[in-house]
GROMACS .gro file of C-alpha atoms in nm:
model
  112
    1MET     CA    1   4.694  -1.834  -3.335
    2ASN     CA    2   4.626  -2.146  -3.537
    3ALA     CA    3   4.374  -2.415  -3.443
    4ASN     CA    4   4.632  -2.638  -3.273
    5ASP     CA    5   4.763  -2.350  -3.063
    6ALA     CA    6   4.402  -2.268  -2.970
    7VAL     CA    7   4.349  -2.624  -2.843
    8LEU     CA    8   4.647  -2.587  -2.610
    9ALA     CA    9   4.531  -2.243  -2.496
   10ARG     CA   10   4.179  -2.370  -2.424
   11LEU     CA   11   4.313  -2.666  -2.230
   12ALA     CA   12   4.541  -2.433  -2.033
   13ASP     CA   13   4.235  -2.218  -1.953
   14VAL     CA   14   4.047  -2.524  -1.826
   15ILE     CA   15   4.346  -2.627  -1.614
   16GLU     CA   16   4.371  -2.275  -1.471
   17SER     CA   17   3.998  -2.277  -1.392
   18ARG     CA   18   4.057  -2.576  -1.164
   19ARG     CA   19   4.300  -2.377  -0.947
   20GLY     CA   20   4.143  -2.339  -0.606
   21GLY     CA   21   3.905  -2.627  -0.675
   22ASP     CA   22   3.842  -2.913  -0.439
   23PRO     CA   23   4.130  -3.163  -0.461
   24GLN     CA   24   3.885  -3.435  -0.355
   25THR     CA   25   3.677  -3.388  -0.670
   26SER     CA   26   3.925  -3.240  -0.918
   27TYR     CA   27   4.234  -3.429  -1.032
   28VAL     CA   28   4.385  -3.108  -1.170
   29ALA     CA   29   4.323  -2.920  -0.843
   30ARG     CA   30   4.497  -3.207  -0.664
   31LEU     CA   31   4.797  -3.182  -0.897
   32LEU     CA   32   4.811  -2.803  -0.867
   33THR     CA   33   4.799  -2.796  -0.487
   34GLY     CA   34   4.944  -3.130  -0.385
   35PRO     CA   35   5.308  -3.210  -0.325
   36GLU     CA   36   5.531  -3.093  -0.607
   37ASP     CA   37   5.696  -3.435  -0.624
   38ALA     CA   38   5.361  -3.603  -0.696
   39LEU     CA   39   5.317  -3.399  -1.016
   40LEU     CA   40   5.679  -3.442  -1.119
   41LYS     CA   41   5.657  -3.817  -1.060
   42LYS     CA   42   5.342  -3.830  -1.274
   43ILE     CA   43   5.524  -3.654  -1.560
   44GLY     CA   44   5.805  -3.909  -1.532
   45GLU     CA   45   5.556  -4.196  -1.541
   46GLU     CA   46   5.382  -4.054  -1.846
   47ALA     CA   47   5.715  -3.999  -2.024
   48THR     CA   48   5.811  -4.361  -1.954
   49GLU     CA   49   5.476  -4.482  -2.086
   50ALA     CA   50   5.530  -4.279  -2.405
   51VAL     CA   51   5.874  -4.437  -2.451
   52LEU     CA   52   5.732  -4.786  -2.398
   53ALA     CA   53   5.452  -4.717  -2.648
   54ALA     CA   54   5.709  -4.601  -2.904
   55LYS     CA   55   5.919  -4.913  -2.844
   56ALA     CA   56   5.606  -5.122  -2.898
   57GLY     CA   57   5.558  -4.977  -3.244
   58GLY     CA   58   5.397  -4.639  -3.188
   59GLY     CA   59   5.057  -4.586  -3.341
   60GLU     CA   60   4.747  -4.491  -3.147
   61ARG     CA   61   4.897  -4.598  -2.813
   62LEU     CA   62   5.188  -4.359  -2.860
   63VAL     CA   63   4.949  -4.077  -2.947
   64ALA     CA   64   4.743  -4.147  -2.633
   65GLU     CA   65   5.050  -4.161  -2.410
   66CYS     CA   66   5.190  -3.840  -2.559
   67ALA     CA   67   4.853  -3.673  -2.495
   68ASP     CA   68   4.878  -3.782  -2.129
   69LEU     CA   69   5.234  -3.651  -2.109
   70TRP     CA   70   5.145  -3.317  -2.269
   71PHE     CA   71   4.845  -3.279  -2.038
   72HIS     CA   72   5.056  -3.330  -1.727
   73CYS     CA   73   5.321  -3.092  -1.863
   74LEU     CA   74   5.046  -2.831  -1.912
   75VAL     CA   75   4.946  -2.880  -1.548
   76ALA     CA   76   5.311  -2.831  -1.446
   77LEU     CA   77   5.329  -2.511  -1.650
   78ALA     CA   78   5.016  -2.384  -1.476
   79ARG     CA   79   5.155  -2.475  -1.136
   80TYR     CA   80   5.452  -2.249  -1.202
   81GLY     CA   81   5.252  -1.964  -1.355
   82LEU     CA   82   5.335  -2.047  -1.716
   83ARG     CA   83   5.126  -2.128  -2.023
   84PRO     CA   84   5.173  -2.329  -2.342
   85GLU     CA   85   5.225  -2.002  -2.526
   86HIS     CA   86   5.557  -1.969  -2.343
   87VAL     CA   87   5.667  -2.308  -2.478
   88LEU     CA   88   5.542  -2.227  -2.827
   89ALA     CA   89   5.735  -1.899  -2.821
   90GLU     CA   90   6.050  -2.085  -2.719
   91LEU     CA   91   6.001  -2.338  -2.998
   92GLN     CA   92   5.949  -2.051  -3.243
   93ARG     CA   93   6.268  -1.886  -3.116
   94ARG     CA   94   6.457  -2.208  -3.183
   95ALA     CA   95   6.309  -2.261  -3.530
   96GLY     CA   96   6.580  -2.267  -3.793
   97THR     CA   97   6.855  -2.340  -3.540
   98SER     CA   98   7.007  -2.684  -3.555
   99GLY     CA   99   6.974  -2.896  -3.245
  100ILE     CA  100   7.351  -2.920  -3.220
  101GLU     CA  101   7.383  -2.540  -3.232
  102GLU     CA  102   7.103  -2.495  -2.979
  103LYS     CA  103   7.268  -2.736  -2.735
  104ALA     CA  104   7.604  -2.561  -2.771
  105LEU     CA  105   7.441  -2.220  -2.715
  106ARG     CA  106   7.267  -2.350  -2.401
  107LYS     CA  107   7.596  -2.483  -2.266
  108LEU     CA  108   7.757  -2.142  -2.321
  109ARG     CA  109   7.463  -1.959  -2.168
  110ASP     CA  110   7.440  -2.189  -1.866
  111GLY     CA  111   7.815  -2.206  -1.813
  112ALA     CA  112   7.822  -2.583  -1.841
   0.00000   0.00000   0.00000
């Protein structure tokens, strides 16, 4: 595991440690136990903010918005019993495959 992977793993551990916490005092506990739509809406908001930051020229604002988006995606993974290692493994599996090929393979696999 490289240093960047370790950062994601440590953050996932912190998120998991908030499971069962008091939603009144822990934002993560609130996201983990609250309505599913609240977390999904938050991910959508963060994705929109990342797009707007990119349209505005990127830079530090884009980095900050992407960090917010990644954080909320990590919370979603935890909510469904998954970890960033699952995403990293999927990215590794896709490495070396063109995006066009990957999309075609998904369509075949999913029957779309």
